[in-house]
Amino acid sequence: MEAAPSRPVGRADASPTGYVALVRENVHFRRLWLGNLISLLGDWFNTIALYTLVSELTGSPFALGGVFLTKLLPWALASPLAGLLVDRFNRRRLMIGADLVRAVIVLGFLLIDEPGEVYLVYVLTTLQVIVTAVFQPAKSASIPNIVRPEALLTANALMSATWSVMLALGAASGGLVTAWLGTAPVFVIDSLTYLISAFFIYRTVIPQQTAPAAGRLLQTAGRELLDGWRYLTSHPGVGRIALAKSAWALAGGGLVYMLALIGEAIEPTAQAAGIGWLFAARGLGTGIGPVLARAIFQDVRRWPAVLGWSILLSGLCYGVVGLQAWTYAIAPAVLLAHAASGANWVLASVLLQQRTEDAFRGRVFAAEWLGVLFAESCSILAASMLLEWQVLSLREAVLAFALVQGVIGLAWLAVIVPRERRAYSEV
């Protein structure tokens, strides 16, 4: 008989902690949250500037797709070592070090101003992403160490909403600043935000359980990743939920990549503004989705079904985008698509945190990230090649990927949800 989910059946929290109360009363979560908030604003400034820079210097869909891929593939390759570091070393110190290193790396983008130097975008982005691959699981694995169990959903929803709001603000304002001042000031701003983030995390106390060191890091990274995968396969309730984000990413990665190209089509003479507007809608959606999910779906037993319906709804909304004329009026459909993906993301993250032992949590999140990034990379690569080789028009590609995402959502509802119901019924 399959082991049931480790959390009790019923409501996620009888009396969920409020967002304001959590930030006001938990000083260490507040500092982690503030540092993350500020650095995310700079990151989205940076992202819009890079998309604009590469598009203006090359005009190639495949070159733009390369930027998306270099934000994903290095992360996938670094994930095994990242998970090991997060479980073996002080997570607070890892996050501080990552912020300081990234503050230096992003200044290198100031050197790029002609087509022959575009390769530096990929080199520097790769370095930035590798360091971020350590920061992200360290942050995710630290949240349960500094908040009470009953506040875990609130903390994750707030972190996700923060990512979303900063995406909205950073994309919109970053697009305007890039169009107005150029890319150089944006990269300087991003560097400064990492320094501020490091200061806030320096003042944060994060207790944790660390596994004993055994052997050299590079020699044990593969074994530790296998430990993470074994944990997923030996704990079916964890393994199923670890598929939720990857299921969305199989088509969602290509759709987000094509969103940048749609932004260019909306404003051919001011590409940064068009991209920024659509990515701002994406950000607002991913912020609204988790908040609504937290308010509406308080029964844990309903969450696996919500994950599947979220994937399906995201595909349907991108189908609407593909069928509409491409003006700023497509923003509501983009917003709703990513409200669904945001709900999927947060509910899956909370379930993973609840069902995974602390000593394995970093490795489990790293293994999950490897799957997500691999799925997203394959999706972006397929979309960029189809467009570069003109196999499909941009509109046809959006519709095709939206259809795939809808089918994946239906498959989740048909295969995963019944297994989750059986696991709960066996408690």
Coordinates of C-alpha atoms in Angstrom, one line a residue, residues 4-402:
A4 CA 0.0 8.6 2.3
P5 CA 1.1 12.3 2.2
S6 CA 2.9 13.1 5.4
R7 CA 0.7 16.1 6.4
P8 CA -2.6 15.5 8.1
V9 CA -5.7 15.2 6.0
G10 CA -8.0 18.2 6.2
R11 CA -7.5 22.0 6.1
A12 CA -4.0 23.3 5.5
D13 CA -4.2 25.6 8.5
A14 CA -7.1 26.1 10.9
S15 CA -6.0 29.7 11.5
P16 CA -3.6 30.8 8.7
T17 CA -1.2 33.5 9.6
G18 CA -1.8 36.8 7.8
Y19 CA 0.8 38.4 5.5
V20 CA 1.2 41.6 7.5
A21 CA 1.4 39.7 10.8
L22 CA 4.1 37.4 9.5
V23 CA 6.3 40.2 8.2
R24 CA 5.7 42.4 11.3
E25 CA 6.3 39.7 13.9
N26 CA 9.0 37.5 12.4
V27 CA 12.1 39.7 12.1
H28 CA 14.2 37.0 10.4
F29 CA 11.6 36.2 7.7
R30 CA 11.2 39.9 7.2
R31 CA 14.9 40.4 6.5
L32 CA 15.1 37.5 4.1
W33 CA 12.0 38.8 2.4
L34 CA 13.2 42.4 2.1
G35 CA 16.6 41.3 0.7
N36 CA 14.8 39.0 -1.9
L37 CA 12.4 41.8 -2.8
I38 CA 15.1 44.3 -3.6
S39 CA 17.3 41.9 -5.6
L40 CA 14.4 40.7 -7.6
L41 CA 13.6 44.2 -8.7
G42 CA 17.1 44.6 -10.1
D43 CA 16.9 41.1 -11.7
W44 CA 13.9 42.0 -13.7
F45 CA 15.4 45.3 -14.8
N46 CA 18.4 43.2 -15.9
T47 CA 16.3 40.6 -17.8
I48 CA 14.3 43.1 -19.9
A49 CA 17.6 45.0 -20.7
L50 CA 19.3 41.7 -21.9
Y51 CA 16.3 40.7 -24.1
T52 CA 16.3 44.2 -25.6
L53 CA 20.1 44.3 -26.0
V54 CA 20.3 40.9 -27.8
S55 CA 17.3 41.6 -30.0
E56 CA 18.7 45.0 -31.1
L57 CA 22.2 43.6 -31.8
T58 CA 21.2 40.4 -33.6
G59 CA 17.5 40.5 -34.7
S60 CA 17.6 36.7 -34.4
P61 CA 14.8 34.6 -32.6
F62 CA 17.4 31.9 -32.0
A63 CA 19.9 34.4 -30.4
L64 CA 17.1 35.6 -28.1
G65 CA 16.2 32.0 -27.3
G66 CA 19.8 31.5 -26.4
V67 CA 19.4 34.1 -23.6
F68 CA 16.5 32.2 -22.2
L69 CA 18.5 28.9 -22.4
T70 CA 21.5 30.4 -20.7
K71 CA 19.2 31.4 -17.8
L72 CA 18.1 27.7 -17.5
L73 CA 20.7 25.1 -18.7
P74 CA 23.6 26.2 -16.4
W75 CA 21.1 26.1 -13.5
A76 CA 20.2 22.5 -14.4
L77 CA 23.9 21.5 -14.5
A78 CA 24.7 23.2 -11.2
S79 CA 21.6 21.9 -9.4
P80 CA 23.3 18.7 -8.1
L81 CA 26.1 20.6 -6.4
A82 CA 23.8 23.3 -5.3
G83 CA 21.5 20.9 -3.4
L84 CA 24.6 19.4 -1.7
L85 CA 25.9 22.8 -0.6
V86 CA 22.5 23.8 0.7
D87 CA 22.2 20.7 2.9
R88 CA 25.8 20.6 4.0
F89 CA 26.7 24.2 4.6
N90 CA 25.3 27.3 6.3
R91 CA 22.5 28.5 4.0
R92 CA 22.7 32.1 5.2
R93 CA 26.4 32.4 4.3
L94 CA 25.8 30.7 1.0
M95 CA 23.1 33.3 0.1
I96 CA 25.4 36.3 1.2
G97 CA 28.3 35.0 -0.9
A98 CA 26.0 34.4 -3.9
D99 CA 24.7 38.0 -3.7
L100 CA 28.3 39.5 -3.5
V101 CA 29.5 37.4 -6.5
R102 CA 26.5 38.3 -8.6
A103 CA 27.0 42.0 -7.8
V104 CA 30.3 41.8 -9.6
I105 CA 29.2 39.6 -12.5
V106 CA 26.4 41.8 -13.7
L107 CA 28.7 44.7 -14.1
G108 CA 30.4 42.8 -16.9
F109 CA 27.3 43.4 -19.1
L110 CA 28.5 47.0 -19.4
L111 CA 31.2 45.8 -21.8
I112 CA 28.7 44.7 -24.4
D113 CA 27.8 47.2 -27.1
E114 CA 28.3 45.6 -30.5
P115 CA 27.2 42.3 -32.2
G116 CA 30.7 40.8 -32.0
E117 CA 30.5 40.9 -28.2
V118 CA 27.1 39.2 -27.8
Y119 CA 28.9 36.0 -26.8
L120 CA 29.7 37.8 -23.5
V121 CA 25.9 37.9 -22.7
Y122 CA 25.9 34.1 -22.7
V123 CA 29.2 33.8 -20.7
L124 CA 28.2 36.3 -18.0
T125 CA 24.6 35.0 -17.8
T126 CA 25.9 31.5 -17.3
L127 CA 28.1 32.6 -14.4
Q128 CA 25.2 34.6 -12.9
V129 CA 22.8 31.7 -13.2
I130 CA 25.3 29.2 -11.7
V131 CA 25.6 31.3 -8.6
T132 CA 21.8 31.9 -8.5
A133 CA 21.4 28.1 -8.6
V134 CA 22.9 28.0 -5.1
F135 CA 20.9 31.0 -3.8
Q136 CA 17.5 29.8 -4.9
P137 CA 17.4 26.3 -3.1
A138 CA 19.1 27.9 -0.1
K139 CA 16.3 30.4 0.2
S140 CA 13.5 27.8 -0.4
A141 CA 15.0 25.4 2.1
S142 CA 15.5 28.2 4.7
I143 CA 11.8 29.3 4.8
P144 CA 10.6 26.3 7.0
N145 CA 13.6 27.0 9.3
I146 CA 12.4 30.5 10.2
V147 CA 8.6 30.3 10.1
R148 CA 6.1 28.2 12.1
P149 CA 4.4 25.3 10.3
E150 CA 1.1 27.1 10.4
A151 CA 2.7 30.1 8.6
L152 CA 4.4 28.1 5.9
L153 CA 1.7 28.6 3.2
T154 CA 1.6 32.3 4.0
A155 CA 5.3 32.7 3.7
N156 CA 5.5 30.8 0.4
A157 CA 2.6 32.7 -1.0
L158 CA 4.2 36.0 0.0
M159 CA 7.5 35.0 -1.5
S160 CA 5.8 34.1 -4.7
A161 CA 3.7 37.3 -4.7
T162 CA 6.9 39.3 -4.1
W163 CA 8.5 37.6 -7.1
S164 CA 5.5 38.5 -9.1
V165 CA 5.1 42.1 -8.0
M166 CA 8.8 42.7 -8.6
L167 CA 8.5 41.1 -12.1
A168 CA 5.6 43.4 -12.8
L169 CA 7.3 46.5 -11.5
G170 CA 10.8 45.6 -12.7
A171 CA 9.6 44.6 -16.2
A172 CA 7.4 47.7 -16.6
S173 CA 9.8 50.2 -15.2
G174 CA 12.8 48.3 -16.6
G175 CA 11.3 48.5 -20.0
L176 CA 10.8 52.3 -19.7
V177 CA 14.2 52.9 -18.2
T178 CA 15.9 50.8 -20.9
A179 CA 14.0 52.6 -23.6
W180 CA 14.8 56.0 -22.1
L181 CA 18.4 55.7 -20.7
G182 CA 19.7 52.5 -22.4
T183 CA 20.9 49.3 -20.9
A184 CA 24.0 50.5 -18.9
P185 CA 22.2 52.2 -16.0
V186 CA 20.0 49.1 -15.6
F187 CA 23.0 46.8 -15.1
V188 CA 24.4 49.2 -12.4
I189 CA 21.1 49.2 -10.6
D190 CA 21.0 45.4 -10.6
S191 CA 24.5 45.2 -9.1
L192 CA 23.5 47.6 -6.2
T193 CA 20.4 45.5 -5.4
Y194 CA 22.5 42.4 -4.8
L195 CA 24.6 44.4 -2.3
I196 CA 21.5 45.5 -0.4
S197 CA 20.1 41.9 -0.4
A198 CA 23.4 40.7 1.1
F199 CA 23.1 43.3 3.9
F200 CA 19.6 42.1 4.9
I201 CA 20.5 38.4 4.8
Y202 CA 23.6 39.2 6.9
R203 CA 21.3 40.4 9.6
T204 CA 19.1 37.2 9.4
V205 CA 19.4 34.2 11.7
I206 CA 18.6 30.9 10.0
P207 CA 18.8 27.8 12.2
Q208 CA 19.2 24.5 10.2
Q209 CA 20.1 20.9 10.3
T210 CA 23.2 20.1 8.3
A211 CA 24.2 16.7 7.1
P212 CA 27.8 15.6 7.9
A213 CA 30.4 16.2 5.2
A214 CA 31.5 13.1 3.4
G215 CA 34.2 13.3 0.7
R216 CA 34.9 16.0 -1.9
L217 CA 32.0 18.1 -3.1
L218 CA 32.4 17.3 -6.8
Q219 CA 32.8 13.6 -6.1
T220 CA 29.7 13.4 -4.0
A221 CA 27.5 15.7 -6.0
G222 CA 26.3 13.0 -8.3
R223 CA 25.6 10.6 -5.4
E224 CA 23.7 13.3 -3.6
L225 CA 21.6 14.1 -6.6
L226 CA 20.8 10.4 -6.8
D227 CA 19.8 10.5 -3.2
G228 CA 17.4 13.3 -4.0
W229 CA 15.9 11.3 -6.9
R230 CA 15.8 8.2 -4.7
Y231 CA 13.9 10.2 -2.1
L232 CA 11.4 11.2 -4.8
T233 CA 10.9 7.7 -6.0
S234 CA 10.7 6.1 -2.6
H235 CA 8.2 8.7 -1.4
P236 CA 5.5 8.7 -4.1
G237 CA 3.6 11.5 -2.5
V238 CA 6.7 13.7 -2.8
G239 CA 7.6 12.5 -6.3
R240 CA 4.2 13.2 -7.8
I241 CA 4.2 16.8 -6.5
A242 CA 7.8 17.3 -7.8
L243 CA 6.4 16.8 -11.3
A244 CA 3.9 19.7 -11.1
K245 CA 6.2 22.6 -12.1
S246 CA 7.9 20.5 -14.8
A247 CA 4.5 19.6 -16.3
W248 CA 3.7 23.3 -16.7
A249 CA 7.2 24.0 -18.0
L250 CA 7.1 21.5 -20.9
A251 CA 5.1 24.0 -22.9
G252 CA 5.2 27.0 -20.6
G253 CA 8.9 27.7 -21.2
G254 CA 8.3 28.1 -24.9
L255 CA 5.3 30.3 -24.3
V256 CA 7.2 32.7 -22.0
Y257 CA 10.0 32.9 -24.5
M258 CA 7.5 33.8 -27.3
L259 CA 5.9 36.4 -25.0
A260 CA 9.0 38.5 -25.5
L261 CA 8.7 38.2 -29.3
I262 CA 5.0 39.2 -29.1
G263 CA 6.1 42.2 -27.1
E264 CA 8.4 43.2 -29.9
A265 CA 5.5 42.8 -32.4
I266 CA 3.4 45.1 -30.3
E267 CA 6.0 47.9 -30.2
P268 CA 8.5 47.3 -33.1
T269 CA 10.1 50.8 -32.5
A270 CA 10.2 50.5 -28.7
Q271 CA 10.8 46.8 -28.1
A272 CA 11.7 47.2 -24.4
A273 CA 8.4 48.9 -23.7
G274 CA 6.3 46.2 -25.4
I275 CA 8.3 43.3 -23.7
G276 CA 8.1 45.1 -20.4
W277 CA 4.3 45.5 -20.6
L278 CA 3.6 41.8 -21.2
F279 CA 6.1 40.7 -18.6
A280 CA 4.5 43.1 -16.2
A281 CA 1.1 41.4 -16.9
R282 CA 2.8 38.0 -16.3
G283 CA 4.1 39.3 -13.0
L284 CA 0.8 40.6 -11.8
G285 CA -0.8 37.2 -12.7
T286 CA 1.8 35.2 -10.8
G287 CA 1.2 37.4 -7.8
I288 CA -2.6 37.2 -7.9
G289 CA -2.8 33.5 -8.4
P290 CA -1.1 32.3 -5.2
V291 CA -3.1 34.8 -3.1
L292 CA -6.4 33.6 -4.6
A293 CA -5.3 30.0 -4.2
R294 CA -4.4 30.5 -0.5
A295 CA -7.8 32.2 0.1
I296 CA -10.0 29.7 -1.8
F297 CA -8.3 26.3 -1.6
Q298 CA -7.6 25.8 2.1
D299 CA -8.3 22.0 2.0
V300 CA -5.0 20.2 1.3
R301 CA -6.9 17.4 -0.4
R302 CA -7.9 19.7 -3.2
W303 CA -4.5 21.0 -4.0
P304 CA -3.3 18.2 -6.4
A305 CA -6.4 18.8 -8.6
V306 CA -5.8 22.6 -8.4
L307 CA -2.3 21.9 -9.8
G308 CA -3.8 20.1 -12.9
W309 CA -6.6 22.7 -13.5
S310 CA -4.0 25.5 -13.3
I311 CA -1.9 23.9 -16.1
L312 CA -5.0 23.5 -18.2
L313 CA -6.2 27.1 -17.6
S314 CA -2.8 28.4 -18.5
G315 CA -2.9 26.7 -21.8
L316 CA -6.4 27.9 -22.6
C317 CA -5.4 31.5 -21.8
Y318 CA -2.4 31.3 -24.1
G319 CA -4.8 29.9 -26.8
V320 CA -6.7 33.1 -26.4
V321 CA -3.5 35.1 -26.8
G322 CA -2.7 33.2 -30.0
L323 CA -6.2 34.0 -31.5
Q324 CA -6.3 37.7 -30.6
A325 CA -4.8 40.6 -32.5
W326 CA -1.5 41.5 -30.8
T327 CA -2.0 44.7 -29.1
Y328 CA -1.7 45.8 -25.4
A329 CA -5.3 44.3 -25.0
I330 CA -3.9 40.8 -24.7
A331 CA -2.5 41.6 -21.3
P332 CA -5.5 40.3 -19.4
A333 CA -5.2 36.8 -21.0
V334 CA -1.5 36.8 -20.1
L335 CA -2.3 37.8 -16.6
L336 CA -4.8 35.0 -16.1
A337 CA -2.5 32.4 -17.7
H338 CA 0.2 33.2 -15.1
A339 CA -2.2 33.6 -12.2
A340 CA -2.9 29.9 -12.9
S341 CA 0.9 29.1 -13.2
G342 CA 1.6 31.0 -10.0
A343 CA -1.0 29.0 -8.1
N344 CA 0.6 25.8 -9.4
W345 CA 4.0 26.9 -8.4
V346 CA 3.2 27.9 -4.8
L347 CA 0.9 25.0 -3.9
A348 CA 3.5 22.5 -5.3
S349 CA 6.3 24.2 -3.3
V350 CA 4.3 24.1 -0.1
L351 CA 3.4 20.5 -0.5
L352 CA 7.1 19.6 -1.2
Q353 CA 8.2 21.5 1.9
Q354 CA 5.6 19.8 4.1
R355 CA 6.2 16.3 2.8
T356 CA 10.1 16.4 2.8
E357 CA 12.4 15.9 5.8
D358 CA 14.6 19.0 6.5
A359 CA 17.8 17.0 6.0
F360 CA 16.8 16.1 2.5
R361 CA 14.9 19.3 1.5
G362 CA 17.8 21.0 -0.3
R363 CA 18.5 17.9 -2.4
V364 CA 14.8 17.4 -3.2
F365 CA 14.4 21.0 -4.3
A366 CA 17.5 20.7 -6.4
A367 CA 16.3 17.5 -8.0
E368 CA 12.9 19.1 -8.7
W369 CA 14.7 22.2 -10.2
L370 CA 16.7 19.9 -12.5
G371 CA 13.5 18.5 -13.9
V372 CA 11.8 21.9 -14.2
L373 CA 14.8 23.5 -15.9
F374 CA 15.3 20.6 -18.3
A375 CA 11.6 20.7 -19.3
E376 CA 11.7 24.5 -19.7
S377 CA 14.9 24.4 -21.7
C378 CA 13.6 21.8 -24.1
S379 CA 10.5 23.8 -24.6
I380 CA 12.4 27.0 -25.4
L381 CA 14.8 25.3 -27.7
A382 CA 12.0 23.7 -29.6
A383 CA 10.1 27.0 -29.9
S384 CA 13.2 29.0 -31.0
M385 CA 14.2 26.5 -33.6
L386 CA 10.7 26.3 -35.1
L387 CA 10.7 30.0 -35.4
E388 CA 14.3 30.4 -36.6
W389 CA 13.8 27.8 -39.4
Q390 CA 10.3 29.3 -40.1
V391 CA 8.6 25.9 -39.7
L392 CA 5.8 27.8 -37.9
S393 CA 4.9 31.4 -37.7
L394 CA 4.9 33.0 -34.3
R395 CA 1.1 32.9 -34.0
E396 CA 1.0 29.2 -35.1
A397 CA 3.7 28.4 -32.5
V398 CA 1.8 30.1 -29.7
L399 CA -1.3 28.1 -30.5
A400 CA 0.6 24.8 -30.8
F401 CA 2.3 25.2 -27.5
A402 CA -0.9 26.3 -25.8

